[in-house]
Coordinates of C-alpha atoms in Angstrom, one line a residue:
X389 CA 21.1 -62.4 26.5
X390 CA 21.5 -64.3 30.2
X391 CA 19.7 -62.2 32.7
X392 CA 21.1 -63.7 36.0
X393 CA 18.8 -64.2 38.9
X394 CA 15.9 -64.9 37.3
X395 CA 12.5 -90.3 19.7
X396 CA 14.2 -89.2 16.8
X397 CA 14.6 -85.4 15.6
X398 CA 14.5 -85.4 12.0
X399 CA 16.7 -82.0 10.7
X400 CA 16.1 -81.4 7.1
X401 CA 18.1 -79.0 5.8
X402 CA 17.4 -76.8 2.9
X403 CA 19.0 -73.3 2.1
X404 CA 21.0 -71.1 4.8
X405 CA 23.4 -68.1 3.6
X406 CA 25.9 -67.6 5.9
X407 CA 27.5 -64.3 6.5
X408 CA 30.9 -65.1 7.4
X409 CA 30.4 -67.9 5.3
X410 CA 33.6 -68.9 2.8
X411 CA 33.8 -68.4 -0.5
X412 CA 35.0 -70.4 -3.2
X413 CA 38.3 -69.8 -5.0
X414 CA 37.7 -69.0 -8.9
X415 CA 37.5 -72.1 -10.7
X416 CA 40.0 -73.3 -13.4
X417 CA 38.9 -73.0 -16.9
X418 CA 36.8 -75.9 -17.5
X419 CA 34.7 -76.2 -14.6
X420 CA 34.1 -74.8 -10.8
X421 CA 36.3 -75.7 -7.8
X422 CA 34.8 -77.2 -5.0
X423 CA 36.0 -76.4 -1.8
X424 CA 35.0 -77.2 2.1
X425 CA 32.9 -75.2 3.7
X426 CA 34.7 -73.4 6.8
X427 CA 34.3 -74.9 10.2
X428 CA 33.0 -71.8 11.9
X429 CA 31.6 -68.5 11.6
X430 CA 34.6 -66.5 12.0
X431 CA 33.6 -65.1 15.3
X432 CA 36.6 -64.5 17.2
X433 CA 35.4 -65.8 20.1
X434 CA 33.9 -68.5 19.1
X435 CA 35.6 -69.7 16.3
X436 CA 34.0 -73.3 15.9
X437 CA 30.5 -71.7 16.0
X438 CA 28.4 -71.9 13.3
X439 CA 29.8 -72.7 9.5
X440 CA 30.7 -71.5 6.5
X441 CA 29.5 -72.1 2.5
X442 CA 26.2 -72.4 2.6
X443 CA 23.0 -70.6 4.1
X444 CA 20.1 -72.3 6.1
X445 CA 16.4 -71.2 5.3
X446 CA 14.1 -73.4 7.5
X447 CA 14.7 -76.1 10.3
X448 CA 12.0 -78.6 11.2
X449 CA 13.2 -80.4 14.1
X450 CA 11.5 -83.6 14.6
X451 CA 12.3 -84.4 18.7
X452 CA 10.8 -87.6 20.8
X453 CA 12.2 -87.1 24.5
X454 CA 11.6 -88.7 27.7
X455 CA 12.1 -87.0 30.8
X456 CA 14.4 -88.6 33.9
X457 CA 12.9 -91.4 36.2
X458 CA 12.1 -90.2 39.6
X459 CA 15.1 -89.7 42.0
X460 CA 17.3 -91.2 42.6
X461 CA 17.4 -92.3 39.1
X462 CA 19.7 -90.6 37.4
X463 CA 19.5 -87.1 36.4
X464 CA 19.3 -88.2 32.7
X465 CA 16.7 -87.8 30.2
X466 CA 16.5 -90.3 26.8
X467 CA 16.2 -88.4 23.2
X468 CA 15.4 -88.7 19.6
X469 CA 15.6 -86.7 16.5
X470 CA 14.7 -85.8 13.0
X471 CA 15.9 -82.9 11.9
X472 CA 15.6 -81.7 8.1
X473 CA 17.4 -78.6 7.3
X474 CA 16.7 -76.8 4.3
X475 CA 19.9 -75.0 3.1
X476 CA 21.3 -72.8 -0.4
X477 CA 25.2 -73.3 -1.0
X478 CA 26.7 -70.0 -0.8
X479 CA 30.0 -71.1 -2.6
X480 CA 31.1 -74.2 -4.9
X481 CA 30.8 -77.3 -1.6
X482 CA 33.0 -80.7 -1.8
X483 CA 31.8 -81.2 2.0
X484 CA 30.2 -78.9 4.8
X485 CA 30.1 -78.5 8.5
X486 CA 27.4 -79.0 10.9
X487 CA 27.2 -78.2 14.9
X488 CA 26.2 -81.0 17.2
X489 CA 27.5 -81.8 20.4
X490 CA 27.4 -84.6 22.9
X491 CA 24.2 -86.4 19.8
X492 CA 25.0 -89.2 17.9
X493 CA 24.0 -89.6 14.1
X494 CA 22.6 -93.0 13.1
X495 CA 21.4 -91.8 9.5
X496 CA 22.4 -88.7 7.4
X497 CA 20.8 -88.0 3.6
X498 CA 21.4 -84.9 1.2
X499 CA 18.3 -84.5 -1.2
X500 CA 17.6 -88.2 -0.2
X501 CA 21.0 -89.6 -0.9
X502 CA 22.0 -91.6 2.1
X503 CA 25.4 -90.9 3.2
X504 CA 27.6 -93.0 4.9
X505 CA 29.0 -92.9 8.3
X506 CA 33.4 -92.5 8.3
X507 CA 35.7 -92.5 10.8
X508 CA 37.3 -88.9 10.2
X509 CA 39.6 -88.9 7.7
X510 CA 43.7 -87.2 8.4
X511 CA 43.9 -83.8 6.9
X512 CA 44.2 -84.1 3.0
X513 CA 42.9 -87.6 3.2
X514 CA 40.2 -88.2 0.1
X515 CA 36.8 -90.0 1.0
X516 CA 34.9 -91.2 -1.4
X517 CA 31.2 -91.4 -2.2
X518 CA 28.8 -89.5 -0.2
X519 CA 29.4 -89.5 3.7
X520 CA 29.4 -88.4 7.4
X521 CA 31.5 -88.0 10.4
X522 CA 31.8 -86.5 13.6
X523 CA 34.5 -85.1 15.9
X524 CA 33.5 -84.7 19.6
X525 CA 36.4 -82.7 21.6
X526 CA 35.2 -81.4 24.5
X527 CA 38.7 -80.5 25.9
X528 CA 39.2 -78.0 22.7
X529 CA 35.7 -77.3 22.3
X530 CA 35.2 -78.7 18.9
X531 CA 32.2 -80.4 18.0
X532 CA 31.4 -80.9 14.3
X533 CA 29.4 -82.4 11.7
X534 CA 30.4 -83.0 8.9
X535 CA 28.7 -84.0 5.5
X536 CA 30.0 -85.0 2.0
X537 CA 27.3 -84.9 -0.1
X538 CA 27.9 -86.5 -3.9
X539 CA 26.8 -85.1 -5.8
X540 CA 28.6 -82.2 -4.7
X541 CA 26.8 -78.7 -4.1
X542 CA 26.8 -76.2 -6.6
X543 CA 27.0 -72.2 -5.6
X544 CA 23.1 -71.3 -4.9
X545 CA 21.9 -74.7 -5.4
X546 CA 19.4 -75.6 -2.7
X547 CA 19.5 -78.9 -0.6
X548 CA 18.1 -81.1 2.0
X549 CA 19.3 -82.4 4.6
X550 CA 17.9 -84.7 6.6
X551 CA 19.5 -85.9 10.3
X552 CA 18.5 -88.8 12.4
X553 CA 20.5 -88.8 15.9
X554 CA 19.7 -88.9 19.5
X555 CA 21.2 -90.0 22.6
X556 CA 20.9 -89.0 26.6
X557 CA 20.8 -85.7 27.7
X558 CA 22.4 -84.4 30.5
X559 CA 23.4 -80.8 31.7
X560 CA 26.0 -78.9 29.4
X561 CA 27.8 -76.2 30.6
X562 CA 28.7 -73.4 28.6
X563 CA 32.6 -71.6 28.2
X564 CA 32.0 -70.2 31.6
X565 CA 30.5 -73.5 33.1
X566 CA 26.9 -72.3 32.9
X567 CA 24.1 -74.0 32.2
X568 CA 22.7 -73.9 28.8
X569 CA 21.3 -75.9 25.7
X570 CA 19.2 -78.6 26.5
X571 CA 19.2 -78.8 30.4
X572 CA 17.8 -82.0 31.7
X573 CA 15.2 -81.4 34.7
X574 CA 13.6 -83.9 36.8
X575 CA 10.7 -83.2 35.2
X576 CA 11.5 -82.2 31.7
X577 CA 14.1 -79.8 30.4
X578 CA 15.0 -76.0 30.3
X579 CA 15.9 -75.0 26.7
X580 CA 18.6 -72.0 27.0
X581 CA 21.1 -71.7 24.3
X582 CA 23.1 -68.6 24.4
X583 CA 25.7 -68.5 22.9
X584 CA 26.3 -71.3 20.7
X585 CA 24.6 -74.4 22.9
X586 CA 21.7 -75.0 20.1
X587 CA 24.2 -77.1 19.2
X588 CA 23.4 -79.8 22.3
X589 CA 19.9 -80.7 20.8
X590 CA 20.3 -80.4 16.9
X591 CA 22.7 -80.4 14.4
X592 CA 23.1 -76.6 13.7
X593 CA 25.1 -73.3 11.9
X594 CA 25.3 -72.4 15.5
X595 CA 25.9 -68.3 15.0
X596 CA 23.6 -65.7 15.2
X597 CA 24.6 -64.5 10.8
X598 CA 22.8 -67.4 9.8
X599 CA 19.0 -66.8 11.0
X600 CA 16.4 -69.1 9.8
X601 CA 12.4 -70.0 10.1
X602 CA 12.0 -73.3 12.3
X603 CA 9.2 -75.3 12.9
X604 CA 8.5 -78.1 15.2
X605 CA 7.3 -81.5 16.5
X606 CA 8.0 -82.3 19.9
X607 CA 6.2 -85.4 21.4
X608 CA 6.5 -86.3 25.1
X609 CA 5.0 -88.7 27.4
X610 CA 1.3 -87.8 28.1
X611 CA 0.9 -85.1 30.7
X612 CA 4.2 -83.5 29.7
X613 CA 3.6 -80.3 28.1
X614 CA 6.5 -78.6 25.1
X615 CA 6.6 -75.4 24.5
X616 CA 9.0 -73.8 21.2
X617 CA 8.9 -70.1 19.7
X618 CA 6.1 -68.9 17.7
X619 CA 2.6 -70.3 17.6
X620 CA 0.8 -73.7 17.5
X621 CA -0.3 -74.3 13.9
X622 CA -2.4 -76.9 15.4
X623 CA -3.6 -78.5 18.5
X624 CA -1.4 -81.1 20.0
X625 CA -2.5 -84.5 19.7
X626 CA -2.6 -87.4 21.8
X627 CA -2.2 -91.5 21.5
X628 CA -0.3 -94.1 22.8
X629 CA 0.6 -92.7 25.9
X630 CA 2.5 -89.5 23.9
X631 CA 1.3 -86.3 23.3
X632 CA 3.0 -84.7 20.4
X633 CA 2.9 -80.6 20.2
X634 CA 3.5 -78.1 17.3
X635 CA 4.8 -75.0 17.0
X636 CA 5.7 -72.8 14.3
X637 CA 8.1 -69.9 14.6
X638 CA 8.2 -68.3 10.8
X639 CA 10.1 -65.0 11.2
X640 CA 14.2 -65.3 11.1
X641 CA 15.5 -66.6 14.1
X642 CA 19.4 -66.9 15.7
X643 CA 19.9 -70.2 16.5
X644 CA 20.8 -69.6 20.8
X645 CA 16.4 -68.1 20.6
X646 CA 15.9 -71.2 20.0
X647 CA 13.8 -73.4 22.9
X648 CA 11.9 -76.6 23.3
X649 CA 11.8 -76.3 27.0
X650 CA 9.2 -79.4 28.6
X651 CA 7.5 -79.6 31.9
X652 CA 4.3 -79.7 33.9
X653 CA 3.3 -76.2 32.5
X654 CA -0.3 -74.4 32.2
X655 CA -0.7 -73.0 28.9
X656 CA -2.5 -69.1 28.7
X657 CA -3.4 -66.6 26.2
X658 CA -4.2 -63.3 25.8
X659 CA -3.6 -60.8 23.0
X660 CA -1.6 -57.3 22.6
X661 CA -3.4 -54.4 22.3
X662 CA -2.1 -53.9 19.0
X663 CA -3.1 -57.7 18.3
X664 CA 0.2 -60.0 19.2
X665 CA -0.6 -63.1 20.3
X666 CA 0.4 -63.9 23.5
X667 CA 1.0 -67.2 25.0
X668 CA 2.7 -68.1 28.5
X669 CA 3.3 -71.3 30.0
X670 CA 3.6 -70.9 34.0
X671 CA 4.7 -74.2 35.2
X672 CA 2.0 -75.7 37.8
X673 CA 4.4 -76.2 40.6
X674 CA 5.8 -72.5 41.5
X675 CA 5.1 -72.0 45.0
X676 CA 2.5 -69.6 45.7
X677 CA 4.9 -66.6 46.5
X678 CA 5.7 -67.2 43.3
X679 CA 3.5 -67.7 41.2
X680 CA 1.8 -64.5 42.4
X681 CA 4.9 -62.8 41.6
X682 CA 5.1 -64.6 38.4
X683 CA 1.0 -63.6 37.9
X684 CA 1.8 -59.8 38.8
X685 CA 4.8 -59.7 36.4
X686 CA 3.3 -61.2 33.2
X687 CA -0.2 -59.0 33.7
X688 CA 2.2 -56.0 32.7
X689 CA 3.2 -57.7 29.3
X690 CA 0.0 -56.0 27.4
X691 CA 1.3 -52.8 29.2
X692 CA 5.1 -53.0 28.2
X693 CA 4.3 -54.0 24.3
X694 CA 2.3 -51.1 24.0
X695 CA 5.3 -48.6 25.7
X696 CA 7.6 -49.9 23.7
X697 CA 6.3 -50.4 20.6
X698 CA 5.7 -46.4 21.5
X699 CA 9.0 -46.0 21.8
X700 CA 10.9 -48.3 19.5
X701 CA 8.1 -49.3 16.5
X702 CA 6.4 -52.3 16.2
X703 CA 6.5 -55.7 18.3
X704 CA 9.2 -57.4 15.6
X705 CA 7.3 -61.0 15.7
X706 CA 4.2 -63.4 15.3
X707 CA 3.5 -63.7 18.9
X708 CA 5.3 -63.2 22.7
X709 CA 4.9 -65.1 26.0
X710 CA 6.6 -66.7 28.4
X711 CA 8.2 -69.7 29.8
X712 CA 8.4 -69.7 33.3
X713 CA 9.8 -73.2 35.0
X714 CA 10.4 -73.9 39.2
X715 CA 13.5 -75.2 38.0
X716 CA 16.5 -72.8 38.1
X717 CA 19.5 -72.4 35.3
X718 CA 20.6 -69.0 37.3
X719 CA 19.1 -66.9 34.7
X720 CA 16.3 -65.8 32.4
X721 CA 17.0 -65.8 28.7
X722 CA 14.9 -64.2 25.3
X723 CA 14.4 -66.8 23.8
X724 CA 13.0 -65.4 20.5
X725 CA 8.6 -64.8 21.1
X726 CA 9.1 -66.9 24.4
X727 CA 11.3 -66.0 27.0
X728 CA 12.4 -68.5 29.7
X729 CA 12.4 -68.2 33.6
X730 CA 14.1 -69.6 36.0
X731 CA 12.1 -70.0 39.3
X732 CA 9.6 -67.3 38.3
X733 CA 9.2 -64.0 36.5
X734 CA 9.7 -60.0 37.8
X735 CA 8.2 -57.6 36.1
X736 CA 11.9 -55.9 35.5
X737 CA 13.2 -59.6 33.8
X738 CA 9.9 -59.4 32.3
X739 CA 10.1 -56.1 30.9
X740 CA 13.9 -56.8 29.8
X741 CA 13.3 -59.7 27.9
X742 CA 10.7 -57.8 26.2
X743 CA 13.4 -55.3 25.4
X744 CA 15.0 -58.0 24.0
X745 CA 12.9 -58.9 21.3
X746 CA 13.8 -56.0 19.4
X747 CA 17.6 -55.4 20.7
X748 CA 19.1 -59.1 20.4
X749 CA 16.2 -61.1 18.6
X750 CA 15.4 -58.6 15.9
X751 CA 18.7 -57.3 15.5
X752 CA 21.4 -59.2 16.9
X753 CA 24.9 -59.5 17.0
X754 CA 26.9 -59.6 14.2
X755 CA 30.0 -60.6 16.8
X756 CA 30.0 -61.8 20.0
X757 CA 32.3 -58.9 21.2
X758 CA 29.1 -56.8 20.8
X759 CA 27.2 -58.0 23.1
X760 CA 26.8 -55.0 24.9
X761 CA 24.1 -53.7 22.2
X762 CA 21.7 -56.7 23.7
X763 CA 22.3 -56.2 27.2
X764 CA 22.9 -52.7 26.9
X765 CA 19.6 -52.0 25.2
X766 CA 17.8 -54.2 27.2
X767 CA 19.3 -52.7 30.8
X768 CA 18.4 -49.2 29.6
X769 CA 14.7 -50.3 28.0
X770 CA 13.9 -51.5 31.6
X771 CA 14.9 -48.3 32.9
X772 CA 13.0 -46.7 30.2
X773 CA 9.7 -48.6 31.9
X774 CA 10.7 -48.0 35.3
X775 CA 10.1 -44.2 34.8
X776 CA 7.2 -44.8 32.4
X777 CA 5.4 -46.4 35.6
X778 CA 6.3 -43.6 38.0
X779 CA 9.7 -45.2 39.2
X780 CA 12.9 -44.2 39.5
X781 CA 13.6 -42.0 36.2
X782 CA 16.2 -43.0 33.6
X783 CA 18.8 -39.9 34.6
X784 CA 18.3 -41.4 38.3
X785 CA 19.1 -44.5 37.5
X786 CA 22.0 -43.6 35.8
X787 CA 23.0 -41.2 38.5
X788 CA 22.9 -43.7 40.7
X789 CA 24.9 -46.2 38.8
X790 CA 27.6 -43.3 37.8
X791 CA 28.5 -42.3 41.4
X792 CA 28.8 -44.9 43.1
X793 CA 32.6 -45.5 44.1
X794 CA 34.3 -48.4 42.3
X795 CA 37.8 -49.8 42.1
X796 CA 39.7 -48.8 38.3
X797 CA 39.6 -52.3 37.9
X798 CA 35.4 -51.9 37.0
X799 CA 36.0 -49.6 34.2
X800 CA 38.9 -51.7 32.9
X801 CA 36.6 -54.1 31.0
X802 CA 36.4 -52.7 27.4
X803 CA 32.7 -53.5 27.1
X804 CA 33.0 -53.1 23.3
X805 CA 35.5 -56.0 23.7
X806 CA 35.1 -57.9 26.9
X807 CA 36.6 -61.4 25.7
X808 CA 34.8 -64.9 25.7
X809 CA 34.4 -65.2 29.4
X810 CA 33.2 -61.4 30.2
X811 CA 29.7 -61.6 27.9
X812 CA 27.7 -61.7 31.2
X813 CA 30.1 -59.7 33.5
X814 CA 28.2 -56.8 34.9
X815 CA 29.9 -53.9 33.1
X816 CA 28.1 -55.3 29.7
X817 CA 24.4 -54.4 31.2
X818 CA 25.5 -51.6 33.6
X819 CA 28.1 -49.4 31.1
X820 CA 26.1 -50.8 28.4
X821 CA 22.9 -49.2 29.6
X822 CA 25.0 -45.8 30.8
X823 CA 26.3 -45.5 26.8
X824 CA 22.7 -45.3 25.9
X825 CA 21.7 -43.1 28.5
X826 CA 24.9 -41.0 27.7
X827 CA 24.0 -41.0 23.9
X828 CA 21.0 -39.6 24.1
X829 CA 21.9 -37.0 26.0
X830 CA 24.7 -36.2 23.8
X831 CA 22.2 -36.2 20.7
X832 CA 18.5 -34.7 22.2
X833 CA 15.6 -37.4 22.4
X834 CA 14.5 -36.9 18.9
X835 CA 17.9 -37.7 17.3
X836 CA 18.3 -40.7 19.4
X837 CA 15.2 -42.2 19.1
X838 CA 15.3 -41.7 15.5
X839 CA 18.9 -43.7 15.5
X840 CA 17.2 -46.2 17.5
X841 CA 14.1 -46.7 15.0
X842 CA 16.3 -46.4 11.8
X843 CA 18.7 -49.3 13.6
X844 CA 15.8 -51.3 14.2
X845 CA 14.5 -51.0 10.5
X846 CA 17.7 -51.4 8.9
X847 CA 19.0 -54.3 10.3
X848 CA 15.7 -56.6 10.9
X849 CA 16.2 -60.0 10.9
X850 CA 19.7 -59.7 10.5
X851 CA 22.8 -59.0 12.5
X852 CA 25.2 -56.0 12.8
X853 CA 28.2 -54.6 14.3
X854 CA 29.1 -51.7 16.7
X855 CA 30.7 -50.0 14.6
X856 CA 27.2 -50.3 12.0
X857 CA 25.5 -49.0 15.3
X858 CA 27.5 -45.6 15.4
X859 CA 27.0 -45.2 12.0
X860 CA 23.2 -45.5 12.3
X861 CA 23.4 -42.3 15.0
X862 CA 25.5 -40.6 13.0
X863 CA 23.4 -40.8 10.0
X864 CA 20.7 -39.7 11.9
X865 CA 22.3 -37.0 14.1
X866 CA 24.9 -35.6 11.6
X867 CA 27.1 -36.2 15.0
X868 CA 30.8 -37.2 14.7
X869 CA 30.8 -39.9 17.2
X870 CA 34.1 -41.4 17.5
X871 CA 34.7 -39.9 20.6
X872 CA 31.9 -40.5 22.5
X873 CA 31.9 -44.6 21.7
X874 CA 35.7 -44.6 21.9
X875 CA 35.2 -43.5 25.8
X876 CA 32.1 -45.5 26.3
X877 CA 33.1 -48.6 24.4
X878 CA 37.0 -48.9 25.3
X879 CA 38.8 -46.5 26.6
X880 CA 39.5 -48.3 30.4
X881 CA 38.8 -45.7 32.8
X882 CA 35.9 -43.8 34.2
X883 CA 34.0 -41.8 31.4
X884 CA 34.2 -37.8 32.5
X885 CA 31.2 -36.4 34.4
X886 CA 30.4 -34.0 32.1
X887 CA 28.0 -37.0 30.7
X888 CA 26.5 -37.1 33.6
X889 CA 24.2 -33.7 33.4
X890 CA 21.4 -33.4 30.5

């Protein structure tokens, strides 16, 4: 999650299963029904997010972007895109949503049908043929694709979808008027997507229960360097005046991890002691304060794999790094193998998105609402290395957080429920990380880090809820829990003291 302080893309789409996705009413006798796909995920609060009926497996994003003039040009950068999305039907589709906001879509084919564009149709109304059309509201926050293929999608038939669209790029905000998605920079852009901004660059299921393998091809003017999750399956190559690079990220992958973020960058590598590739690009202009703070932090990422992967199983992916630009969206976010940085990197932002890459990336959440089990986690894993290191201890830390005199309106915010606009407040790292703490003193450290590793094995590559969480430690203590995360998670006052004391 946000950590504060710190051409033409061609979308092919082939087979995605979504989660929440919608499911076909039975058919009359004689044939199946065909039904649209729902508009969202069904995450409460976000309920336009991602889609239902169908289940994307791979996006190759196909991306030619050019950076703003100088100043005092406007702060506006020029881009193009292919993106083919490779997708499964997970119910009987007459038509299907897409995310994509503030792009427009100049060609659109399913399994190399072209469709055509429509001016959206009044509920009920029939379109014929095979078809596309968009709705752009930013006022309600609806921004949708959607696509009428002909013939129409059979339940677990696989397809192809292939987007051509582009447009300027500027700098969205998110529900709280953050930063995010594709931010333009003077010099490039900073890539950021949580929680549902993926949707400013390509045309997306845009919720964290439809994970997916990507790959791409991002070409830039000469000089400019792009960096995405995963690994380069090749070298970039050069001509004309563009320099085209490729990345590959084949593990299963929530749309917000996704980045393409482009600047002057240096590119380094190392390697994990237990053999994870590890690529960081450190953009070239950091002042020398820091970049040596920036330097100091990323020479402990050897150091922090190996501790955690001691304490929570093996790193979860093909390869880690970092992106670390002098440009600033007021926070640092996992993006999934690669986080990014604004300004430059501490070792504690370091060693949280780290965390991350298990609790988040790995697993994620099946819900918005539980966003505590990223930040959470990733507050408490931090902690975890501060002591590791010979810092302040974990019980410290917590100590120090407990007692500390606060007004009742603190603990009021249900961090198991926090609403749209308190994902980031501070309560959802702070409380989250004091739940954990408070769990495994409840439980003993073998019983909680056996919760923790069952969690982790259970729901890779997938998402899950809270309530799937306290199950997990229940299983593995034999611990009736309702208590505890009733107190912890909702209850809107101060949690005793008598959790304070091992």
């Amino acid at each position: 999650m946000k950590l504060v302080g710190g051409l033409t893309v061609a979308l092919a789409v082939i087979g995605g299963l979504g989660a929440t996705g919608a499911v076909a009413a039975p058919g009359a006798a004689g044939g199946p029904r065909y039904t649209a796909g729902a508009p969202g995920a069904g995450d409460a609060y976000f309920p336009n997010a991602g889609n239902g009926g169908y289940d994307v497996q791979h996006y190759d994003l196909g991306v030619t972007y050019s950076p703003p003039a100088a100043a005092p040009a406007p702060l506006e950068g020029q881009f193009e895109g292919t993106a083919t999305i490779d997708l499964v039907a997970t119910q009987d589709l007459d038509r299907f949503n897409l995310d994509l906001r503030g792009m427009t879509v100049s060609s659109l084919t399913v399994n190399g049908k072209t469709a055509k564009l429509v001016a959206p149709p009044a509920t009920g109304a029939v379109v014929e043929g095979a078809a596309y059309w968009q709705v752009q509201n930013d006022a309600e926050r609806v921004w949708e694709l959607t696509v009428q293929p002909r013939p129409k999608l059979k339940a677990g038939q696989s397809a192809r979808v292939v987007v051509e669209y582009g447009g300027p790029t500027t700098r969205p905000l998110d529900i709280e008027e953050a930063l995010y998605g594709w931010v333009t920079t003077r010099d490039g852009a900073m890539v950021v997507s949580e929680p549902e901004g993926s949707m400013t660059w390509y045309p997306v299921s845009d919720h964290q229960t439809d994970k997916a393998s990507y790959s791409f091809a991002i070409t830039v003017p000469e000089g400019k360097v792009a960096v995405a999750n995963g690994t380069q399956p090749r070298p970039e190559e050069t001509a004309g005046g563009w320099t085209t690079w490729f990345w590959d990220a084949p593990d299963q992958q929530a749309s917000y991890l996704t980045t393409a973020s482009v600047g002057d960058f240096e590119l380094r590598t190392s390697v994990s002691s237990s053999g994870v590739p590890i690529i960081d690009a450190v953009d070239t202009k950091l002042s020398p304060t820091r970049l040596a703070t920036t330097n100091a932090s990323l020479g402990r990422q050897v150091a922090m794999i190996d501790f955690f992967e001691s304490r929570f199983g093996p790193y979860p992916f093909t390869s880690f790094g970092a992106i670390v630009d002098n440009d600033s969206v007021g926070y640092a976010l996992e993006t999934q193998t690669r986080p990014v940085y604004s300004s430059q990197a501490s070792q504690g932002t370091v060693a949280h998105e780290l965390a991350h890459q298990w609790f988040g990336d790995a697993v994620s959440p099946e819900r918005w609402q539980d966003i505590w089990l990223n930040e959470g986690w990733a507050t408490y894993a931090t902690r975890m290395w501060t002591e590791h290191t010979g810092g302040t201890t974990a019980q410290q830390a917590y100590d120090n957080w407990y007692n500390q005199a606060r007004p009742a309106s603190y603990w009021q915010l249900q961090i198991g429920d926090p609403g749209p606009l308190g994902l980031f407040a501070g309560q959802i790292y702070d409380r989250g990380a004091g739940t954990l703490h408070a769990l495994r003193v409840e439980l003993g450290d073998e019983a909680f880090f056996a919760g923790t590793r069952l969690w982790l094995e259970r729901y890779d590559d997938s998402a899950a809820t809270a309530d799937e969480f306290q199950a997990v430690f229940e299983e593995a203590s034999g611990a009736d829990l309702d208590a505890f995360f009733q107190i912890w998670l909702y209850d809107q006052v101060k949690p005793p003291a008598t959790w304070t004391t091992p």
